[in-house]
Coordinates of C-alpha atoms in Angstrom, one line a residue:
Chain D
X1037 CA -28.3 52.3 71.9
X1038 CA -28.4 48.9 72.3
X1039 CA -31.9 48.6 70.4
X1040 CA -29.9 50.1 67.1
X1041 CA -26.6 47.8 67.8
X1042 CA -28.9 44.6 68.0
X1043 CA -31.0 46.0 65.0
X1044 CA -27.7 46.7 62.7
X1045 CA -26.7 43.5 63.9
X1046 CA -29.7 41.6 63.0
X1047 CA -29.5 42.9 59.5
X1048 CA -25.6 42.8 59.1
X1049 CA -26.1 38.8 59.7
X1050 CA -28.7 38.1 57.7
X1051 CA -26.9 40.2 55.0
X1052 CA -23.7 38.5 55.0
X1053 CA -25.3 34.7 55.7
X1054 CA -27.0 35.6 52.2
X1055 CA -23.8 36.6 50.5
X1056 CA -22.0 33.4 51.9
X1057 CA -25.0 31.4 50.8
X1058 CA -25.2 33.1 46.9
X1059 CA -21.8 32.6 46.7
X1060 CA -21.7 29.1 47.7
X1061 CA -24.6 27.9 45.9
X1062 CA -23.4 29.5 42.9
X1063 CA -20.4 28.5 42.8
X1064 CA -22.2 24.3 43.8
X1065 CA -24.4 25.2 40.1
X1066 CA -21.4 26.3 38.4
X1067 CA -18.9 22.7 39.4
X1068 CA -22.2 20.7 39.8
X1069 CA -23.8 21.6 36.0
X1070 CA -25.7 18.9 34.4
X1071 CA -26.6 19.1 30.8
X1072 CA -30.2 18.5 30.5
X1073 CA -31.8 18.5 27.4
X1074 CA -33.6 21.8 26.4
X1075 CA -36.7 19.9 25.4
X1076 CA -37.4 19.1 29.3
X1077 CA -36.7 22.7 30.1
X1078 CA -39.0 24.2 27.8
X1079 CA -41.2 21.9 28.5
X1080 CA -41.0 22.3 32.2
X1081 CA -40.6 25.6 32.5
X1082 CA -44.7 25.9 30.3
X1083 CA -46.2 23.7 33.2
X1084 CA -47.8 25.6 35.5
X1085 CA -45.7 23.9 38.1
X1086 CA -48.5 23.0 40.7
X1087 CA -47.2 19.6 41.5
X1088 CA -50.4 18.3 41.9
X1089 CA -49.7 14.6 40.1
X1090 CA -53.2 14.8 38.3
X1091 CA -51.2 13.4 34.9
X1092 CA -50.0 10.1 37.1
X1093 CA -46.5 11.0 37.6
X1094 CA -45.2 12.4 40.6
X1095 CA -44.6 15.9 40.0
X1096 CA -43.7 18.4 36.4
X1097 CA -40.5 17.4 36.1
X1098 CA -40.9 13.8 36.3
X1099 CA -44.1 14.9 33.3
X1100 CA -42.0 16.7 31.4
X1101 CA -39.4 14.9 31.1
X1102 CA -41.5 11.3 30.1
X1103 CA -42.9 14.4 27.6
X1104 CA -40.3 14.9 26.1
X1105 CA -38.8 11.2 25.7
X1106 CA -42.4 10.5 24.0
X1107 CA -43.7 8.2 26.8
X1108 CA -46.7 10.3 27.8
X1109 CA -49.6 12.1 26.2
X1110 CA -49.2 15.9 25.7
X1111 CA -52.7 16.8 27.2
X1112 CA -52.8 15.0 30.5
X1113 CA -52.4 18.3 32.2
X1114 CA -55.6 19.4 33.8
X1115 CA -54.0 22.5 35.4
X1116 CA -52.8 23.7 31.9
X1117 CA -55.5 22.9 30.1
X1118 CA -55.6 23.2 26.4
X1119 CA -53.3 26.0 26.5
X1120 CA -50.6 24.1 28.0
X1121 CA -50.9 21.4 25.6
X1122 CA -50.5 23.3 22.5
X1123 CA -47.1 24.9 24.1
X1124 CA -46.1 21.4 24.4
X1125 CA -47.2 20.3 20.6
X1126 CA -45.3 23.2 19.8
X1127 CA -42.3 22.2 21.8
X1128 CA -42.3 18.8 20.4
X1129 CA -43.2 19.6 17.2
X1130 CA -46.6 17.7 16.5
X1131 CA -50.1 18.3 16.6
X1132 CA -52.0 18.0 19.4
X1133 CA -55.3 17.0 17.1
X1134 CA -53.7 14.0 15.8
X1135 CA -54.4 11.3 18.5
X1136 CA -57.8 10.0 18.1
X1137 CA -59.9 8.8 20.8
X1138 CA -59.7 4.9 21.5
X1139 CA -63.5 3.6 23.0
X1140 CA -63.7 -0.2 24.4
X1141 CA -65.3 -2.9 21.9
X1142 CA -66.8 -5.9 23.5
X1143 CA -66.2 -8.0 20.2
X1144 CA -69.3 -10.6 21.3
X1145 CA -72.8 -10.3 20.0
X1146 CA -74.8 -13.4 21.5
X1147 CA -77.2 -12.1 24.1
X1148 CA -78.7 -14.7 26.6
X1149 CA -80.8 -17.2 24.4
X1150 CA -78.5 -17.1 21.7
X1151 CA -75.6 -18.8 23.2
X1152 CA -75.8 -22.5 22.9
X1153 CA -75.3 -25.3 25.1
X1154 CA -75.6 -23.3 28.4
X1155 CA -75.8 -24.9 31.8
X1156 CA -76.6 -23.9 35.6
X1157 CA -73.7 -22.0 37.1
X1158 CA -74.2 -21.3 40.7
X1159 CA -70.2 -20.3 41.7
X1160 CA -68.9 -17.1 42.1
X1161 CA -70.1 -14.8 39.9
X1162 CA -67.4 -13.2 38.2
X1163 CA -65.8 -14.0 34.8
X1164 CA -62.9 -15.3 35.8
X1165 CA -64.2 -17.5 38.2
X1166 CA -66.4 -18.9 35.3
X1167 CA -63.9 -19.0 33.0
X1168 CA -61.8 -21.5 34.7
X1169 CA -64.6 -24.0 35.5
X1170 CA -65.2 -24.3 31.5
X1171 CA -68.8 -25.4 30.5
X1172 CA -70.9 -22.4 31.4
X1173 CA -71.8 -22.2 27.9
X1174 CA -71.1 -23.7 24.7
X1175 CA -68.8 -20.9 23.2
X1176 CA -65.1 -21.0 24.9
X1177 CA -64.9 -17.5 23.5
X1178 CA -67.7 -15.2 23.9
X1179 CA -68.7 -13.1 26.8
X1180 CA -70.0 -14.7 30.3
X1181 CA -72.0 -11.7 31.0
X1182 CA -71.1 -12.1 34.7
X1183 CA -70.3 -8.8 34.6
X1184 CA -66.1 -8.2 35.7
X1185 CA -66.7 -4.9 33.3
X1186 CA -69.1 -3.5 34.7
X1187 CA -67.6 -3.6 37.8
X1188 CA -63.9 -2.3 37.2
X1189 CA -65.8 0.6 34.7
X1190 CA -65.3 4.5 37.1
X1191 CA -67.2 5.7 34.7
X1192 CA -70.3 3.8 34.6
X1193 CA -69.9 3.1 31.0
X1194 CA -70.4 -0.6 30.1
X1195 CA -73.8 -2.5 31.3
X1196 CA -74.8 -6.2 31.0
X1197 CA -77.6 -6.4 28.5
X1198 CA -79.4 -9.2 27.8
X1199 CA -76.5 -11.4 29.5
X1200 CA -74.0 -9.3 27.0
X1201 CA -71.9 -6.5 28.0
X1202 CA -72.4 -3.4 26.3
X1203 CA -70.9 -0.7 25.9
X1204 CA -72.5 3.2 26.7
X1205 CA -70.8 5.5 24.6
X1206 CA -71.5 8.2 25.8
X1207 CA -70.4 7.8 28.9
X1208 CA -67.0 5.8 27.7
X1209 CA -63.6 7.7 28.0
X1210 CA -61.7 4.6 27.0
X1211 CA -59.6 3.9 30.1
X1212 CA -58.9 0.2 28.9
X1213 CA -60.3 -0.8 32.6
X1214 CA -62.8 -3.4 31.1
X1215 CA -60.7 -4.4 28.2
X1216 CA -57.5 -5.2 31.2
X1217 CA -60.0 -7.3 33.5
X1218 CA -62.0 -9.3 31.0
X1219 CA -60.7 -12.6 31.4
X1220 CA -61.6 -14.1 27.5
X1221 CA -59.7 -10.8 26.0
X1222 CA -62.9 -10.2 24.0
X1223 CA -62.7 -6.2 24.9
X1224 CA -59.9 -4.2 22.8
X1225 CA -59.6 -0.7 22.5
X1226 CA -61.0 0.5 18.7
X1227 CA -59.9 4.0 16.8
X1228 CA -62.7 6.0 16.8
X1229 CA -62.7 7.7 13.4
X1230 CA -66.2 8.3 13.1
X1231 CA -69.0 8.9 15.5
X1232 CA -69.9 5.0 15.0
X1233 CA -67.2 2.4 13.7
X1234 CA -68.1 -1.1 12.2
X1235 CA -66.5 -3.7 14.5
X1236 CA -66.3 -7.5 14.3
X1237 CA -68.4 -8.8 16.9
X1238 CA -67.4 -12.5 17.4
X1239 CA -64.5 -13.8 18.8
X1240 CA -64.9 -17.3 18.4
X1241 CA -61.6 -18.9 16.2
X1242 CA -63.6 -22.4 15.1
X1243 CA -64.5 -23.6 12.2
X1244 CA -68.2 -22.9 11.1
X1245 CA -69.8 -26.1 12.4
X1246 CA -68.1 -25.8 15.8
X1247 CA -69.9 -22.0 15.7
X1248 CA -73.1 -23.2 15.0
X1249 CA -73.1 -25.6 17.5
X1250 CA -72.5 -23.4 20.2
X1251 CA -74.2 -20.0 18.7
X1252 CA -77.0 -18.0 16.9
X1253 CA -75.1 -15.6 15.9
X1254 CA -71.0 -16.2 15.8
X1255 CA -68.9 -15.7 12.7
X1256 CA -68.2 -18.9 11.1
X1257 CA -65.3 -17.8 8.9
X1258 CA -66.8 -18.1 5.5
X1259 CA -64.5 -15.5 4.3
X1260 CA -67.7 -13.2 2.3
X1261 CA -66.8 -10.3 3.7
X1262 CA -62.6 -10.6 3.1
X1263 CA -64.0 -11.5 -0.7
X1264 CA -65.9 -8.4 -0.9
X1265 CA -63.9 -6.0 1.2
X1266 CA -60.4 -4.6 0.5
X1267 CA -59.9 -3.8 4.3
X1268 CA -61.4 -7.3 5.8
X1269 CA -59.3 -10.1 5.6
X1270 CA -59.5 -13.7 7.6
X1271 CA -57.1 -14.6 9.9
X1272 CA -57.9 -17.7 12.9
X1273 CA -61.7 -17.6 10.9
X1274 CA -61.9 -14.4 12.4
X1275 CA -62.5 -11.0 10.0
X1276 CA -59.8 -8.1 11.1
X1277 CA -60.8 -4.7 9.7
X1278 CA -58.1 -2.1 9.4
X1279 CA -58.5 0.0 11.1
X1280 CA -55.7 1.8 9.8
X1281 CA -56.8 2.1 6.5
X1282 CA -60.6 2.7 7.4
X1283 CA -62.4 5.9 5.9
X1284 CA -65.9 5.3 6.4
X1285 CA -68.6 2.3 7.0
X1286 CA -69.7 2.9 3.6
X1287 CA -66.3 1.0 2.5
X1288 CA -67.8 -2.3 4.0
X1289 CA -71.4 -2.1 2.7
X1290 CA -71.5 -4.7 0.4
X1291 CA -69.8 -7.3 2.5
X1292 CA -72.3 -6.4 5.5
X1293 CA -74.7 -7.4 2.8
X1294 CA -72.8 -10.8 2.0
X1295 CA -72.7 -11.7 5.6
X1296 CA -74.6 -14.9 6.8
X1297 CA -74.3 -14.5 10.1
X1298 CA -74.4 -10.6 10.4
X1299 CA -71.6 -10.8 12.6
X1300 CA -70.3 -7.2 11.9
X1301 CA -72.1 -4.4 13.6
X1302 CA -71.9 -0.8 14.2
X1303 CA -71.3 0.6 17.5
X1304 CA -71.1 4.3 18.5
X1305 CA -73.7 7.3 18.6
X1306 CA -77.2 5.6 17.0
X1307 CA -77.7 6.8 13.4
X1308 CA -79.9 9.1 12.1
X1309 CA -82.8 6.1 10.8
X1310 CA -82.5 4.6 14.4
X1311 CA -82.9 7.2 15.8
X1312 CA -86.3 7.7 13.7
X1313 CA -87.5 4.2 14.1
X1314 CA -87.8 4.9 18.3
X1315 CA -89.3 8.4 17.7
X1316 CA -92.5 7.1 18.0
X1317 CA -91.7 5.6 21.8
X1318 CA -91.9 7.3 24.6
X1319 CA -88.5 6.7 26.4
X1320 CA -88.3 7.0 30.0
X1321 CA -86.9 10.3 30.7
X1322 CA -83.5 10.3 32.3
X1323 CA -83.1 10.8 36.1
X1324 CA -80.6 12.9 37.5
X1325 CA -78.8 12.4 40.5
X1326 CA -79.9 15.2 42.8
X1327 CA -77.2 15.8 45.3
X1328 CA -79.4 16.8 48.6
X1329 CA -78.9 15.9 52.3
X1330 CA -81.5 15.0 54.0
X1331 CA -81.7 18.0 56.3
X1332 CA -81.8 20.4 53.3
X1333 CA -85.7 20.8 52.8
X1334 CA -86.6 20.3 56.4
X1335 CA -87.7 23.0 58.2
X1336 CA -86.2 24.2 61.2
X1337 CA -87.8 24.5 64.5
X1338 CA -85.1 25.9 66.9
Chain W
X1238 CA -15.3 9.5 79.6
X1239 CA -18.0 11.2 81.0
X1240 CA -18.7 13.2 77.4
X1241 CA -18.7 9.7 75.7
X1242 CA -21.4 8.4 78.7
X1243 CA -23.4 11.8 77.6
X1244 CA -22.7 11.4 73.7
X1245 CA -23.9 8.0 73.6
X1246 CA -27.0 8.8 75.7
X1247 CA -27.5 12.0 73.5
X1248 CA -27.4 9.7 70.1
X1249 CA -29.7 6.4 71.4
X1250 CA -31.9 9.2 73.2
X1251 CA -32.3 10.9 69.6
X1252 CA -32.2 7.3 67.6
X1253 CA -34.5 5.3 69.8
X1254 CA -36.2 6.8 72.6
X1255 CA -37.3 9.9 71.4
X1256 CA -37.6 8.6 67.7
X1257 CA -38.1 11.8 65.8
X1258 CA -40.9 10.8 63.6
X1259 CA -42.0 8.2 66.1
X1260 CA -42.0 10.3 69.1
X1261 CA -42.6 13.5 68.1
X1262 CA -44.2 13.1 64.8
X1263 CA -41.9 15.8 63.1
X1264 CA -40.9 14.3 58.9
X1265 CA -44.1 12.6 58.5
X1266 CA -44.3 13.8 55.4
X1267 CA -41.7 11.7 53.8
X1268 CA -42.3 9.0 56.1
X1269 CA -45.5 8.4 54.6
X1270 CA -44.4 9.5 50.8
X1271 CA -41.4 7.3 50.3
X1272 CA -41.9 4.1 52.5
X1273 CA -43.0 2.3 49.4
X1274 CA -39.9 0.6 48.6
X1275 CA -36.8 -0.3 51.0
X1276 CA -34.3 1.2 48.8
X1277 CA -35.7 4.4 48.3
X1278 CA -37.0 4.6 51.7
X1279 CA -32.9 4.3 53.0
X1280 CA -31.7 6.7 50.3
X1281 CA -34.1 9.1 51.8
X1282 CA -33.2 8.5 55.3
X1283 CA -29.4 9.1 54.0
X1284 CA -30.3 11.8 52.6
X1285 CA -32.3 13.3 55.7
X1286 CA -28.9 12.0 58.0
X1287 CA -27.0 13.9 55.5
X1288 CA -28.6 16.8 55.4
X1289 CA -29.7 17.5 59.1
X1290 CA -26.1 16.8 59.8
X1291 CA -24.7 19.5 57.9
X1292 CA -28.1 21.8 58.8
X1293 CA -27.1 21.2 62.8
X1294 CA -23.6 22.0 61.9
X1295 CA -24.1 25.2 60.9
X1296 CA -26.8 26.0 62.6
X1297 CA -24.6 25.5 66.0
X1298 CA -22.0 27.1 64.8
X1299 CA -24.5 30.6 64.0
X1300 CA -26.2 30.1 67.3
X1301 CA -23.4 29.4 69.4
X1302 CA -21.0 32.6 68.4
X1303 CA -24.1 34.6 67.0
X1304 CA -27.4 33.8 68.2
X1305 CA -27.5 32.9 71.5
X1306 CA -27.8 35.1 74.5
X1307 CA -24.0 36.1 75.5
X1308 CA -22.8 35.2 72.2
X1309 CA -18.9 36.1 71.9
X1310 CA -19.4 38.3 68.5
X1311 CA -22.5 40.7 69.2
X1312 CA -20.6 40.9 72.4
X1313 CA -17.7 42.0 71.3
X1314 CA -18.9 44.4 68.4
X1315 CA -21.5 45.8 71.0
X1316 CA -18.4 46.4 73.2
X1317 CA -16.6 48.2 70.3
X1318 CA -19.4 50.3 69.9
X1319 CA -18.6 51.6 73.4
X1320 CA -21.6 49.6 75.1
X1321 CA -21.6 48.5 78.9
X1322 CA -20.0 45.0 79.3
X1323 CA -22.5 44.1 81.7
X1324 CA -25.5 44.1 79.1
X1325 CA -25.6 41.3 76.9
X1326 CA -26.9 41.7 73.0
X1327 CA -29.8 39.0 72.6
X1328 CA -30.4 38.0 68.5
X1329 CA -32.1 34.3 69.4
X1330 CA -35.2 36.4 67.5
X1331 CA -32.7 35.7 64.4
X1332 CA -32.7 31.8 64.7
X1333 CA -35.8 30.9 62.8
X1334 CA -35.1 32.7 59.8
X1335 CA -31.4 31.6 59.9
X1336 CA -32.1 27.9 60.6
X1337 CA -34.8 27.9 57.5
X1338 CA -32.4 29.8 55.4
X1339 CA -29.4 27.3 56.0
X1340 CA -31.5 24.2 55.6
X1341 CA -32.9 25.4 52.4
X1342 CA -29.6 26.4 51.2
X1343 CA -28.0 22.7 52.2
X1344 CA -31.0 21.6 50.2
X1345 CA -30.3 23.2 47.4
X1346 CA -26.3 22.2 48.1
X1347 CA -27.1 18.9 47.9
X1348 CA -29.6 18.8 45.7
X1349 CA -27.0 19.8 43.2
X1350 CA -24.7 17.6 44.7
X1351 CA -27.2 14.3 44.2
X1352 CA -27.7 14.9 40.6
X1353 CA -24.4 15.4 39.4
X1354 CA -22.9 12.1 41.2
X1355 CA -25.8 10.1 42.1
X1356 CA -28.4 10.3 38.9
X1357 CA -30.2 7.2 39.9
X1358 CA -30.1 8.0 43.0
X1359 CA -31.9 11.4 42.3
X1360 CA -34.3 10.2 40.3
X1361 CA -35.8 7.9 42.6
X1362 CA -35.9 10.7 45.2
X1363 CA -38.1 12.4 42.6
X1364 CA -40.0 15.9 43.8
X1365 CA -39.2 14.7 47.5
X1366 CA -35.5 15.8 47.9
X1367 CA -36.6 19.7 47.5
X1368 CA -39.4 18.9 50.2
X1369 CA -36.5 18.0 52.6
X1370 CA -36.1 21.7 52.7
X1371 CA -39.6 22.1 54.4
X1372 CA -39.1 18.8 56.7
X1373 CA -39.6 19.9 59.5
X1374 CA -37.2 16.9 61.5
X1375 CA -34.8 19.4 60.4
X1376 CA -36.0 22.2 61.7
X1377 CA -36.7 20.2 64.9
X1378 CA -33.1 19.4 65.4
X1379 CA -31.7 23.0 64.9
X1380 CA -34.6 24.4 67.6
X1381 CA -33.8 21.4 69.6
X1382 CA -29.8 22.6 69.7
X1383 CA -30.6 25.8 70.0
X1384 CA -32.4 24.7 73.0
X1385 CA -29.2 23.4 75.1
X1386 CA -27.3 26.8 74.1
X1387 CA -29.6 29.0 76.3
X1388 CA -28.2 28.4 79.5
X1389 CA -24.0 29.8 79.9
X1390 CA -23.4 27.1 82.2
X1391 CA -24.5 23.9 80.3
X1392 CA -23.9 24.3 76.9
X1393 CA -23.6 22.2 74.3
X1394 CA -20.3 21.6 72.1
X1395 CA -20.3 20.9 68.7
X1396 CA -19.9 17.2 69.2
X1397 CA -23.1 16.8 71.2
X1398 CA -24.8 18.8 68.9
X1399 CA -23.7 15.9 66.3
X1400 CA -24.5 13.8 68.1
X1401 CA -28.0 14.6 68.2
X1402 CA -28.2 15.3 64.6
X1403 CA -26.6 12.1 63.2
X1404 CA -28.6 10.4 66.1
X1405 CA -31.7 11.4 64.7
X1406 CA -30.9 11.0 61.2
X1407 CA -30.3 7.4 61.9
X1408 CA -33.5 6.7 63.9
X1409 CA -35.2 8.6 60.9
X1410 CA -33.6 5.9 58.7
X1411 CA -34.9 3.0 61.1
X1412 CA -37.9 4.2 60.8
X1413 CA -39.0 4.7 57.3
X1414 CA -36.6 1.4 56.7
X1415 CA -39.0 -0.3 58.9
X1416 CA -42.2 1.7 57.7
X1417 CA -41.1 0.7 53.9
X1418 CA -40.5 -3.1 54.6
X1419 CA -43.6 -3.7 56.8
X1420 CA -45.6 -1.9 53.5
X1421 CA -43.7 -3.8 51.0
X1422 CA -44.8 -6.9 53.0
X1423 CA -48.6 -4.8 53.2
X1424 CA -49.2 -5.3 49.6
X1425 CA -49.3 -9.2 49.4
X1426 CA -52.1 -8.9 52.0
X1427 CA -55.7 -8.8 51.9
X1428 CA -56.3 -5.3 53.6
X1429 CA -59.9 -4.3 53.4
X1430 CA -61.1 -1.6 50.7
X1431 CA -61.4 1.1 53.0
X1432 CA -58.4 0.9 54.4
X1433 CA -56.2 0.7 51.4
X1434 CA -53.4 3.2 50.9
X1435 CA -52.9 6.5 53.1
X1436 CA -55.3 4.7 56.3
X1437 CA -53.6 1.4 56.6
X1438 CA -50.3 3.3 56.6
X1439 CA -51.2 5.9 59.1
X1440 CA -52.6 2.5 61.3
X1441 CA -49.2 1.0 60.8
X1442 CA -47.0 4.1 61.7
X1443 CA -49.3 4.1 64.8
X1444 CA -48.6 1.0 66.2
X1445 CA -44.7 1.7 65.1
X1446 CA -45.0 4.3 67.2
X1447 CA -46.2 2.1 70.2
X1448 CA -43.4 0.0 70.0
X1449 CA -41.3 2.5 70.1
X1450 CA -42.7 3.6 73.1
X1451 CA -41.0 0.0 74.8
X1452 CA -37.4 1.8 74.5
X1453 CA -38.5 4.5 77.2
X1454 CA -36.1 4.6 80.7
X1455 CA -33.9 2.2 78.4
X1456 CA -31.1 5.4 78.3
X1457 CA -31.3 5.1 82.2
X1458 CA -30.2 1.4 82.7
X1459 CA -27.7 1.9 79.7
X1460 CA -26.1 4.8 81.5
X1461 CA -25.6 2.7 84.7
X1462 CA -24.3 -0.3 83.0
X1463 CA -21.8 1.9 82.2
X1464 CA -21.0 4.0 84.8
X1465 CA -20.3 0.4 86.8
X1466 CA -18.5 -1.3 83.8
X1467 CA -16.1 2.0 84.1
X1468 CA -15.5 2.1 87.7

């Protein structure tokens, strides 16, 4: 008897508390509506919801919603996937192939013994610390090869060579680390439209004599290329590609050939004839990281 | 007088002594998420007041004519039912599900209550306003009510019960308040690599925590000073 009683009682409460709390809460959504634009629904309601904050905001909503005002990338979902970023192309109406990838350009091509008027720096050795003592070298504008790059690069992807930082492209994802922390603003962030792009790799805004001075190699503004290119023109003695505009290398090859200085190289996957020339050589092979304990080949004794 | 003597040692008990997140580590979860900034960090402790307010509201009113032992309306329906007056018809096995189910609801309540009047304020509460529902200070608070309505003799009142819950709200809002301004003042410094982020916070909430511990026996001496300033 009092085992049913407590049992109908138990159910009758819970019953009713969830009436009371339906109505309540729908009648709070009904008085409390917000419009919200449909965009954000849609959009959140194709997230898988996880919450997880892998695309940098703090959960879907927050996503969805800097989705749909245009302030984030459709494909930053790693949940989703590619499935979930062509629901959201589709939502917003664009292609999700459009956006090309961006790779960091150190736009300096003077290795160690072709900068110019060098002395002994024994300070701190960073780039910025360099930077504000003045003197290290000649050029005011080219790289210090102290190496702030390498260090703020997570993905292992730019290397001093030679005293110049270089890029690895196929290790670069273009996260604009380098290209923030470089304290002479020589790294920007190039379209990559091919597999390898002809960049501008001088940064130095003197006249020609103040170049040669204090490099081997730096532009000097003789304005060849801009007389023999459509998309080159000069601007602080400097060449600026489009980029905009840019098809193919093969648009620039008669002002490569005009250059005095060969300040314009191409950076990117080697081509086929380099690759040919270092056929011959045998390259060291490269060593993988073997992810082993200690303890894993020894043998146990217990 | 002697209720306002027991209120006020209820709500500095709840506030100070027995800091929730302090002293019995229940809401570390927001705690730890939004003490980045002083402003969000006291919306959310509003928020929390607000909400474990209206959760221990409700949640007395269930448990004292429902849930507890002896409650007045199993009682009477087990006594309309023709049952024995003497027995009594226990449904405390009821209170977890009914204190999760009205916190979430509240949640929801003002949730929806947030985002129509307060849009700023929502959006700075971002994803953490829905996690309220699974804070478990709130829970604490309901469980710690229920608590005092076990035994027929001493049992609470709805003001003490309050009391507890606005009590603990506010020493929720110290808390993060202070958490938030001693990490607002943390990013200026020079904290090493390891530590950075989740480590030197948990470091900090520790040592919080420790001087917290200073306000122990304080409810005693306050409770005397009083007694003598009122007779």
């Amino acid at each position: 008897m009092l085992t049913t009683v407590t049992m109908l009682l138990a159910a009758g409460v819970l019953g009713l508390l969830a009436v009371i709390v339906a109505y309540v809460l729908g009648w709070a959504n009904y008085t409390f509506h917000v419009k919200v634009d449909p965009k954000i629904v849609a959009i959140t309601d194709a997230l898988p919801g996880a919450n997880c904050g892998g695309c940098g905001y703090v959960g879907c909503g927050e996503y969805a919603e800097a989705v749909a005002a245009g302030r984030a990338e459709l494909n930053l979902c790693a949940p989703g996937g590619s499935g979930c970023a062509e629901k959201l192309a589709q939502i917003m109406g664009v292609e999700v192939g459009q956006s090309l990838p961006y790779r960091a350009v150190v736009h300096c091509a003077a290795r160690r013994d072709q900068r110019l008027g060098q002395t002994v720096y024994l300070g701190e050795p960073t780039c910025v610390a360099a930077n504000l003592v003045g003197g290290v070298q000649g050029c005011t504008y080219g790289c210090l090869g102290l190496g702030d790059c390498v260090a703020a690069c997570p993905y292992d992807a730019i290397h001093i060579v030679d005293g110049l930082s270089t890029v690895d492209y196929d290790k670069c994802v273009g996260c604009k680390n380098c290209a923030r922390v470089c304290p002479r603003n020589i790294i920007t962030m190039v379209p990559f439209k091919a597999e390898r792009m002809l960049v501008v790799a001088c940064s130095n805004k003197d006249f020609g004599p103040e170049v040669k001075e204090v490099c081997e190699v730096g532009c000097i503004g003789c304005k060849a290329c801009s007389k023999n290119a459509e998309l080159m023109s000069i601007e602080n003695n400097l060449p600026i590609i489009d980029y905009d505009a840019y098809e193919s290398e093969e648009q620039f090859a008669k002002a490569r050939e005009k250059c005095p200085r060969e300040s314009m190289i191409l950076v990117g996957k080697p081509s086929p004839k380099d690759l040919a020339a270092v056929a011959g050589e045998k390259l060291p092979d490269r060593v993988e990281a073997d992810f082993k304990t200690t303890v894993d080949d020894t043998e146990w004794r217990g | 007088m002697e209720t306002l003597i027991t209120l006020i040692q209820i709500a500095i008990g709840a506030a100070l002594i027995n800091n929730f997140v302090l002293h019995y580590f229940v809401g570390i979860c927001p705690f730890l998420g939004v003490s980045r900034r002083i402003d969000t960090a006291f919306g959310m402790g509003c928020a929390v007041t607000f909400v474990i307010s209206i959760a221990a509201t409700l949640s007395w009113v269930f448990t004292y004519f429902i849930l507890r032992p002896g409650a007045p309306l199993p009682a009477w329906i087990w006594q309309m039912a023709g049952g024995d007056a003497s027995t009594q018809v226990n449904l405390s096995v009821l209170s977890y599900i009914v204190y999760i189910f009205v916190i979430a609801a509240s949640v929801q309540f003002v949730e929806m209550y947030v985002r129509k009047f307060f849009p700023a304020l929502y959006k700075s509460f971002g994803v953490f306003l829905p996690l309220i529902t699974t804070n478990c200070a709130i829970l604490f608070a309901c469980l710690e009510i229920m608590k005092h309505l076990q035994d027929p003799m001493r049992l609470w009142a709805l003001p003490e019960a309050l009391t507890l819950a606005v009590g603990g709200g506010v020493g929720f809002t110290l808390a993060i308040v202070l958490m938030a301004g001693i990490r607002e003042e943390l990013d200026a410094c020079d904290v090493p690599k390891p530590l950075r982020g989740p480590g030197i916070a948990l470091i900090v909430a520790g040592i919080l925590a420790m001087a917290f511990m200073g306000f122990a026996g304080v409810d005693r001496g306050i409770q005397s000073t009083l007694n003598a300033f009122l007779h």
